[in-house]
Amino acid sequence: QVQLVESGGGLVQAGGSLRLSCAVTGRFFSIDAMGWYRQPPGKSRELVATNSSGSTNYGDSVKGRFTISRDSAKNTLSLQMNSLKPEDTAVYYCTARGGGYVYWGQGTQVTVSS
């Protein structure tokens, strides 16, 4: 019923930038937190960044390079990714928490080439 739709993924060269976005659609009660996680090939899902009540938290590997932003009124989320590295290659997932539930998007592929 609640859907999270990511966009903005693609192929980029090392050192380049991408901006991911996530939109929440469908029927929901409220969203109190949103975030981004990623899953590199052959590895487990890991934290990229979260936003909750105006506070942000970043994974160590992306600090200083990625910036998360949220429009709470529209329940949209963005991730600005700068200085991308090949090790940033992963499927990036948007997540939202609200009404006692956690929702996940379908993921968007980000590939960083050398």
Short mmCIF file of N, CA, C and O in Angstrom, two decimals:
data_model
loop_
_atom_site.label_atom_id
_atom_site.label_comp_id
_atom_site.label_asym_id
_atom_site.label_seq_id
_atom_site.Cartn_x
_atom_site.Cartn_y
_atom_site.Cartn_z
N GLN A 1 0.83 -1.20 0.00
CA GLN A 1 0.00 0.00 0.00
C GLN A 1 0.86 1.26 0.00
O GLN A 1 0.63 2.17 -0.80
N VAL A 2 1.82 1.30 0.90
CA VAL A 2 2.79 2.38 0.92
C VAL A 2 3.96 1.97 0.04
O VAL A 2 4.49 0.87 0.17
N GLN A 3 4.34 2.87 -0.83
CA GLN A 3 5.44 2.60 -1.74
C GLN A 3 6.50 3.69 -1.66
O GLN A 3 6.17 4.87 -1.52
N LEU A 4 7.74 3.27 -1.73
CA LEU A 4 8.86 4.18 -1.80
C LEU A 4 9.51 3.98 -3.16
O LEU A 4 9.85 2.85 -3.53
N VAL A 5 9.66 5.05 -3.90
CA VAL A 5 10.18 4.98 -5.24
C VAL A 5 11.47 5.78 -5.33
O VAL A 5 11.46 7.00 -5.14
N GLU A 6 12.56 5.09 -5.61
CA GLU A 6 13.86 5.73 -5.76
C GLU A 6 14.12 6.07 -7.22
O GLU A 6 13.64 5.38 -8.12
N SER A 7 14.90 7.09 -7.42
CA SER A 7 15.32 7.47 -8.76
C SER A 7 16.67 8.16 -8.68
O SER A 7 17.10 8.58 -7.61
N GLY A 8 17.32 8.26 -9.81
CA GLY A 8 18.58 8.97 -9.89
C GLY A 8 19.82 8.10 -9.99
O GLY A 8 20.93 8.62 -10.18
N GLY A 9 19.64 6.80 -9.86
CA GLY A 9 20.79 5.92 -9.96
C GLY A 9 21.29 5.83 -11.39
O GLY A 9 20.64 6.26 -12.34
N GLY A 10 22.47 5.27 -11.54
CA GLY A 10 23.05 5.12 -12.86
C GLY A 10 24.53 4.88 -12.79
O GLY A 10 25.08 4.49 -11.76
N LEU A 11 25.17 5.10 -13.91
CA LEU A 11 26.61 4.90 -14.05
C LEU A 11 27.32 6.24 -14.02
O LEU A 11 26.92 7.18 -14.71
N VAL A 12 28.37 6.31 -13.23
CA VAL A 12 29.14 7.54 -13.11
C VAL A 12 30.61 7.19 -12.95
O VAL A 12 30.96 6.13 -12.42
N GLN A 13 31.48 8.06 -13.41
CA GLN A 13 32.91 7.85 -13.25
C GLN A 13 33.36 8.23 -11.85
O GLN A 13 32.74 9.07 -11.18
N ALA A 14 34.42 7.61 -11.41
CA ALA A 14 35.00 7.95 -10.12
C ALA A 14 35.29 9.44 -10.05
O ALA A 14 35.80 10.04 -11.00
N GLY A 15 34.96 10.02 -8.91
CA GLY A 15 35.11 11.45 -8.72
C GLY A 15 33.89 12.26 -9.10
O GLY A 15 33.82 13.45 -8.78
N GLY A 16 32.95 11.63 -9.74
CA GLY A 16 31.74 12.30 -10.16
C GLY A 16 30.69 12.35 -9.07
O GLY A 16 30.93 11.95 -7.92
N SER A 17 29.52 12.83 -9.44
CA SER A 17 28.43 13.02 -8.49
C SER A 17 27.13 12.46 -9.03
O SER A 17 26.91 12.41 -10.25
N LEU A 18 26.28 12.06 -8.12
CA LEU A 18 24.92 11.66 -8.41
C LEU A 18 24.02 12.15 -7.30
O LEU A 18 24.46 12.31 -6.16
N ARG A 19 22.77 12.34 -7.64
CA ARG A 19 21.78 12.70 -6.65
C ARG A 19 20.62 11.72 -6.73
O ARG A 19 19.96 11.62 -7.77
N LEU A 20 20.39 11.02 -5.65
CA LEU A 20 19.29 10.08 -5.56
C LEU A 20 18.10 10.75 -4.88
O LEU A 20 18.26 11.61 -4.02
N SER A 21 16.92 10.33 -5.27
CA SER A 21 15.73 10.84 -4.63
C SER A 21 14.79 9.69 -4.31
O SER A 21 14.83 8.63 -4.94
N CYS A 22 13.94 9.92 -3.34
CA CYS A 22 12.97 8.92 -2.90
C CYS A 22 11.67 9.62 -2.58
O CYS A 22 11.66 10.61 -1.85
N ALA A 23 10.59 9.09 -3.11
CA ALA A 23 9.27 9.65 -2.85
C ALA A 23 8.37 8.58 -2.25
O ALA A 23 8.36 7.43 -2.71
N VAL A 24 7.63 8.96 -1.24
CA VAL A 24 6.68 8.06 -0.60
C VAL A 24 5.31 8.29 -1.22
O VAL A 24 4.82 9.42 -1.25
N THR A 25 4.70 7.23 -1.70
CA THR A 25 3.37 7.32 -2.28
C THR A 25 2.45 6.32 -1.60
O THR A 25 2.89 5.41 -0.91
N GLY A 26 1.16 6.51 -1.82
CA GLY A 26 0.17 5.63 -1.22
C GLY A 26 -0.33 6.15 0.11
O GLY A 26 -0.05 7.27 0.51
N ARG A 27 -1.06 5.29 0.77
CA ARG A 27 -1.69 5.67 2.03
C ARG A 27 -0.80 5.33 3.21
O ARG A 27 -0.36 4.19 3.35
N PHE A 28 -0.57 6.31 4.06
CA PHE A 28 0.22 6.09 5.25
C PHE A 28 -0.23 7.05 6.34
O PHE A 28 -0.82 8.09 6.06
N PHE A 29 0.07 6.69 7.58
CA PHE A 29 -0.33 7.53 8.70
C PHE A 29 0.66 8.66 8.94
O PHE A 29 0.28 9.84 8.96
N SER A 30 1.89 8.31 9.11
CA SER A 30 2.93 9.30 9.33
C SER A 30 4.29 8.67 9.09
O SER A 30 4.44 7.46 9.16
N ILE A 31 5.25 9.51 8.80
CA ILE A 31 6.63 9.09 8.62
C ILE A 31 7.48 9.88 9.61
O ILE A 31 7.49 11.11 9.56
N ASP A 32 8.17 9.20 10.50
CA ASP A 32 8.98 9.89 11.48
C ASP A 32 10.48 9.81 11.19
O ASP A 32 11.26 10.55 11.80
N ALA A 33 10.87 8.95 10.30
CA ALA A 33 12.28 8.85 9.96
C ALA A 33 12.43 8.27 8.56
O ALA A 33 11.61 7.47 8.12
N MET A 34 13.48 8.69 7.89
CA MET A 34 13.79 8.15 6.58
C MET A 34 15.30 7.99 6.48
O MET A 34 16.06 8.61 7.21
N GLY A 35 15.71 7.15 5.55
CA GLY A 35 17.14 6.94 5.40
C GLY A 35 17.49 6.22 4.12
O GLY A 35 16.63 5.82 3.33
N TRP A 36 18.79 6.09 3.94
CA TRP A 36 19.34 5.36 2.81
C TRP A 36 20.26 4.26 3.30
O TRP A 36 21.09 4.48 4.19
N TYR A 37 20.12 3.10 2.73
CA TYR A 37 21.02 1.98 2.94
C TYR A 37 21.50 1.51 1.57
O TYR A 37 20.89 1.81 0.56
N ARG A 38 22.58 0.78 1.58
CA ARG A 38 23.08 0.25 0.31
C ARG A 38 23.59 -1.17 0.50
O ARG A 38 23.98 -1.57 1.59
N GLN A 39 23.60 -1.90 -0.59
CA GLN A 39 24.08 -3.27 -0.57
C GLN A 39 25.03 -3.47 -1.75
O GLN A 39 24.59 -3.63 -2.89
N PRO A 40 26.32 -3.47 -1.47
CA PRO A 40 27.30 -3.77 -2.53
C PRO A 40 27.16 -5.21 -2.98
O PRO A 40 26.66 -6.06 -2.23
N PRO A 41 27.60 -5.52 -4.18
CA PRO A 41 27.50 -6.90 -4.66
C PRO A 41 28.25 -7.86 -3.75
O PRO A 41 29.41 -7.62 -3.39
N GLY A 42 27.59 -8.92 -3.35
CA GLY A 42 28.20 -9.93 -2.51
C GLY A 42 28.36 -9.55 -1.05
O GLY A 42 28.98 -10.30 -0.29
N LYS A 43 27.82 -8.41 -0.65
CA LYS A 43 27.94 -7.95 0.73
C LYS A 43 26.57 -7.68 1.33
O LYS A 43 25.55 -7.66 0.63
N SER A 44 26.55 -7.47 2.63
CA SER A 44 25.30 -7.21 3.32
C SER A 44 24.92 -5.74 3.23
O SER A 44 25.75 -4.88 2.93
N ARG A 45 23.68 -5.48 3.53
CA ARG A 45 23.20 -4.11 3.50
C ARG A 45 23.81 -3.28 4.62
O ARG A 45 23.95 -3.75 5.75
N GLU A 46 24.16 -2.05 4.31
CA GLU A 46 24.82 -1.19 5.28
C GLU A 46 24.22 0.20 5.29
O GLU A 46 23.62 0.66 4.30
N LEU A 47 24.39 0.86 6.40
CA LEU A 47 23.88 2.22 6.56
C LEU A 47 24.63 3.19 5.67
O LEU A 47 25.86 3.18 5.61
N VAL A 48 23.89 4.06 5.01
CA VAL A 48 24.47 5.19 4.30
C VAL A 48 24.21 6.46 5.09
O VAL A 48 25.14 7.16 5.50
N ALA A 49 22.95 6.77 5.32
CA ALA A 49 22.58 7.97 6.05
C ALA A 49 21.13 7.87 6.50
O ALA A 49 20.31 7.24 5.83
N THR A 50 20.82 8.49 7.63
CA THR A 50 19.46 8.56 8.11
C THR A 50 19.12 9.97 8.54
O THR A 50 20.00 10.77 8.86
N ASN A 51 17.84 10.25 8.54
CA ASN A 51 17.32 11.53 8.99
C ASN A 51 16.11 11.26 9.87
O ASN A 51 15.15 10.64 9.44
N SER A 52 16.17 11.77 11.10
CA SER A 52 15.08 11.59 12.04
C SER A 52 14.97 12.83 12.90
O SER A 52 15.93 13.22 13.57
N SER A 53 13.79 13.44 12.88
CA SER A 53 13.52 14.64 13.68
C SER A 53 14.57 15.72 13.48
O SER A 53 14.98 16.39 14.43
N GLY A 54 15.03 15.86 12.26
CA GLY A 54 16.00 16.88 11.94
C GLY A 54 17.44 16.49 12.17
O GLY A 54 18.35 17.24 11.79
N SER A 55 17.67 15.36 12.78
CA SER A 55 19.03 14.88 13.03
C SER A 55 19.46 13.95 11.91
O SER A 55 18.66 13.18 11.39
N THR A 56 20.73 14.00 11.58
CA THR A 56 21.28 13.15 10.53
C THR A 56 22.40 12.29 11.07
O THR A 56 23.10 12.66 12.01
N ASN A 57 22.56 11.15 10.45
CA ASN A 57 23.61 10.22 10.82
C ASN A 57 24.16 9.60 9.54
O ASN A 57 23.39 9.22 8.66
N TYR A 58 25.48 9.49 9.46
CA TYR A 58 26.13 8.98 8.26
C TYR A 58 27.02 7.80 8.58
O TYR A 58 27.65 7.75 9.64
N GLY A 59 27.07 6.88 7.64
CA GLY A 59 28.06 5.83 7.74
C GLY A 59 29.45 6.40 7.58
O GLY A 59 29.66 7.38 6.86
N ASP A 60 30.41 5.76 8.24
CA ASP A 60 31.77 6.29 8.22
C ASP A 60 32.35 6.43 6.82
O ASP A 60 33.09 7.36 6.53
N SER A 61 32.01 5.52 5.95
CA SER A 61 32.61 5.50 4.62
C SER A 61 32.11 6.62 3.72
O SER A 61 32.72 6.88 2.68
N VAL A 62 31.02 7.29 4.09
CA VAL A 62 30.47 8.33 3.23
C VAL A 62 30.52 9.71 3.86
O VAL A 62 30.16 10.70 3.20
N LYS A 63 30.98 9.81 5.09
CA LYS A 63 31.04 11.11 5.76
C LYS A 63 31.93 12.07 4.99
O LYS A 63 33.02 11.73 4.55
N GLY A 64 31.42 13.28 4.83
CA GLY A 64 32.15 14.29 4.10
C GLY A 64 31.94 14.26 2.61
O GLY A 64 32.35 15.19 1.91
N ARG A 65 31.31 13.22 2.10
CA ARG A 65 31.07 13.09 0.67
C ARG A 65 29.59 13.08 0.31
O ARG A 65 29.21 13.58 -0.75
N PHE A 66 28.78 12.47 1.17
CA PHE A 66 27.34 12.35 0.91
C PHE A 66 26.57 13.28 1.84
O PHE A 66 26.98 13.53 2.98
N THR A 67 25.44 13.76 1.35
CA THR A 67 24.57 14.60 2.15
C THR A 67 23.13 14.15 1.99
O THR A 67 22.64 14.04 0.87
N ILE A 68 22.48 13.88 3.11
CA ILE A 68 21.08 13.49 3.10
C ILE A 68 20.22 14.71 3.39
O ILE A 68 20.58 15.56 4.21
N SER A 69 19.09 14.80 2.74
CA SER A 69 18.15 15.87 3.01
C SER A 69 16.74 15.33 2.90
O SER A 69 16.46 14.43 2.11
N ARG A 70 15.86 15.89 3.70
CA ARG A 70 14.49 15.41 3.76
C ARG A 70 13.52 16.57 3.75
O ARG A 70 13.74 17.58 4.41
N ASP A 71 12.46 16.40 2.99
CA ASP A 71 11.34 17.30 3.02
C ASP A 71 10.23 16.57 3.75
O ASP A 71 9.53 15.74 3.17
N SER A 72 10.07 16.86 5.04
CA SER A 72 9.13 16.12 5.86
C SER A 72 7.68 16.36 5.44
O SER A 72 6.84 15.47 5.61
N ALA A 73 7.39 17.53 4.92
CA ALA A 73 6.03 17.84 4.50
C ALA A 73 5.60 16.98 3.32
O ALA A 73 4.45 16.56 3.22
N LYS A 74 6.53 16.72 2.43
CA LYS A 74 6.24 15.93 1.24
C LYS A 74 6.68 14.48 1.35
O LYS A 74 6.43 13.69 0.44
N ASN A 75 7.35 14.17 2.46
CA ASN A 75 7.88 12.82 2.66
C ASN A 75 8.75 12.37 1.49
O ASN A 75 8.58 11.28 0.95
N THR A 76 9.65 13.24 1.14
CA THR A 76 10.63 12.92 0.12
C THR A 76 12.02 12.99 0.74
O THR A 76 12.26 13.69 1.72
N LEU A 77 12.92 12.28 0.14
CA LEU A 77 14.28 12.16 0.66
C LEU A 77 15.26 12.20 -0.50
O LEU A 77 15.00 11.62 -1.56
N SER A 78 16.37 12.88 -0.29
CA SER A 78 17.40 12.96 -1.31
C SER A 78 18.75 12.58 -0.73
O SER A 78 18.98 12.68 0.47
N LEU A 79 19.62 12.13 -1.59
CA LEU A 79 20.99 11.82 -1.20
C LEU A 79 21.91 12.38 -2.27
O LEU A 79 21.93 11.89 -3.40
N GLN A 80 22.65 13.41 -1.91
CA GLN A 80 23.65 13.97 -2.80
C GLN A 80 24.95 13.25 -2.57
O GLN A 80 25.48 13.23 -1.45
N MET A 81 25.48 12.65 -3.61
CA MET A 81 26.70 11.86 -3.53
C MET A 81 27.78 12.52 -4.36
O MET A 81 27.64 12.64 -5.58
N ASN A 82 28.83 12.95 -3.70
CA ASN A 82 29.95 13.59 -4.37
C ASN A 82 31.21 12.75 -4.18
O ASN A 82 31.29 11.91 -3.31
N SER A 83 32.20 13.04 -5.01
CA SER A 83 33.49 12.34 -4.94
C SER A 83 33.31 10.84 -4.89
O SER A 83 33.89 10.14 -4.07
N LEU A 84 32.51 10.34 -5.79
CA LEU A 84 32.17 8.93 -5.78
C LEU A 84 33.39 8.05 -6.07
O LEU A 84 34.26 8.42 -6.87
N LYS A 85 33.40 6.91 -5.42
CA LYS A 85 34.47 5.94 -5.55
C LYS A 85 33.91 4.63 -6.06
O LYS A 85 32.74 4.34 -5.86
N PRO A 86 34.73 3.81 -6.70
CA PRO A 86 34.24 2.50 -7.15
C PRO A 86 33.62 1.68 -6.02
O PRO A 86 32.67 0.93 -6.27
N GLU A 87 34.12 1.82 -4.80
CA GLU A 87 33.57 1.07 -3.69
C GLU A 87 32.19 1.55 -3.26
O GLU A 87 31.54 0.92 -2.42
N ASP A 88 31.72 2.65 -3.83
CA ASP A 88 30.35 3.09 -3.60
C ASP A 88 29.35 2.33 -4.46
O ASP A 88 28.14 2.51 -4.29
N THR A 89 29.83 1.53 -5.38
CA THR A 89 28.95 0.75 -6.23
C THR A 89 28.08 -0.17 -5.39
O THR A 89 28.58 -0.97 -4.59
N ALA A 90 26.78 -0.05 -5.56
CA ALA A 90 25.84 -0.82 -4.75
C ALA A 90 24.43 -0.55 -5.24
O ALA A 90 24.19 0.37 -6.02
N VAL A 91 23.51 -1.35 -4.75
CA VAL A 91 22.10 -1.03 -4.86
C VAL A 91 21.73 -0.18 -3.66
O VAL A 91 21.97 -0.59 -2.51
N TYR A 92 21.18 0.97 -3.91
CA TYR A 92 20.82 1.90 -2.85
C TYR A 92 19.33 1.81 -2.59
O TYR A 92 18.52 1.89 -3.51
N TYR A 93 18.98 1.68 -1.32
CA TYR A 93 17.60 1.53 -0.90
C TYR A 93 17.15 2.69 -0.02
O TYR A 93 17.86 3.08 0.91
N CYS A 94 15.99 3.19 -0.31
CA CYS A 94 15.35 4.17 0.53
C CYS A 94 14.47 3.45 1.55
O CYS A 94 13.83 2.45 1.23
N THR A 95 14.46 3.95 2.77
CA THR A 95 13.63 3.36 3.81
C THR A 95 12.91 4.46 4.59
O THR A 95 13.41 5.57 4.73
N ALA A 96 11.73 4.12 5.07
CA ALA A 96 10.94 5.05 5.85
C ALA A 96 10.29 4.31 7.01
O ALA A 96 9.92 3.14 6.89
N ARG A 97 10.15 5.00 8.12
CA ARG A 97 9.52 4.44 9.31
C ARG A 97 8.33 5.29 9.70
O ARG A 97 8.43 6.52 9.79
N GLY A 98 7.21 4.65 9.94
CA GLY A 98 6.03 5.37 10.35
C GLY A 98 4.88 4.44 10.67
O GLY A 98 4.75 3.36 10.09
N GLY A 99 4.05 4.88 11.63
CA GLY A 99 2.88 4.10 11.99
C GLY A 99 3.18 2.70 12.48
O GLY A 99 2.34 1.80 12.32
N GLY A 100 4.35 2.52 13.05
CA GLY A 100 4.75 1.22 13.55
C GLY A 100 5.28 0.27 12.50
O GLY A 100 5.48 -0.92 12.78
N TYR A 101 5.53 0.77 11.31
CA TYR A 101 6.01 -0.05 10.22
C TYR A 101 7.28 0.54 9.62
O TYR A 101 7.55 1.74 9.73
N VAL A 102 8.04 -0.31 8.98
CA VAL A 102 9.21 0.09 8.23
C VAL A 102 8.99 -0.28 6.78
O VAL A 102 8.63 -1.42 6.46
N TYR A 103 9.22 0.66 5.91
CA TYR A 103 9.00 0.47 4.48
C TYR A 103 10.32 0.58 3.73
O TYR A 103 11.20 1.36 4.11
N TRP A 104 10.41 -0.16 2.65
CA TRP A 104 11.61 -0.16 1.82
C TRP A 104 11.25 0.05 0.36
O TRP A 104 10.24 -0.44 -0.12
N GLY A 105 12.10 0.79 -0.32
CA GLY A 105 11.96 0.93 -1.75
C GLY A 105 12.53 -0.28 -2.47
O GLY A 105 13.09 -1.20 -1.87
N GLN A 106 12.40 -0.27 -3.78
CA GLN A 106 12.85 -1.40 -4.59
C GLN A 106 14.36 -1.36 -4.85
O GLN A 106 14.92 -2.37 -5.30
N GLY A 107 14.97 -0.25 -4.59
CA GLY A 107 16.39 -0.09 -4.81
C GLY A 107 16.72 0.50 -6.16
O GLY A 107 15.99 0.31 -7.13
N THR A 108 17.82 1.21 -6.22
CA THR A 108 18.31 1.76 -7.47
C THR A 108 19.81 1.51 -7.55
O THR A 108 20.54 1.69 -6.58
N GLN A 109 20.25 1.09 -8.71
CA GLN A 109 21.65 0.71 -8.90
C GLN A 109 22.52 1.94 -9.12
O GLN A 109 22.22 2.79 -9.97
N VAL A 110 23.60 2.00 -8.37
CA VAL A 110 24.63 3.00 -8.58
C VAL A 110 25.93 2.27 -8.91
O VAL A 110 26.38 1.43 -8.13
N THR A 111 26.50 2.58 -10.05
CA THR A 111 27.75 1.97 -10.47
C THR A 111 28.78 3.05 -10.72
O THR A 111 28.53 3.98 -11.50
N VAL A 112 29.91 2.94 -10.05
CA VAL A 112 30.98 3.91 -10.19
C VAL A 112 32.15 3.23 -10.87
O VAL A 112 32.71 2.25 -10.36
N SER A 113 32.53 3.74 -12.02
CA SER A 113 33.62 3.17 -12.79
C SER A 113 34.92 3.92 -12.53
O SER A 113 34.92 5.10 -12.13
N SER A 114 36.03 3.25 -12.78
CA SER A 114 37.34 3.86 -12.59
C SER A 114 37.66 4.83 -13.70
O SER A 114 37.19 4.69 -14.83
#
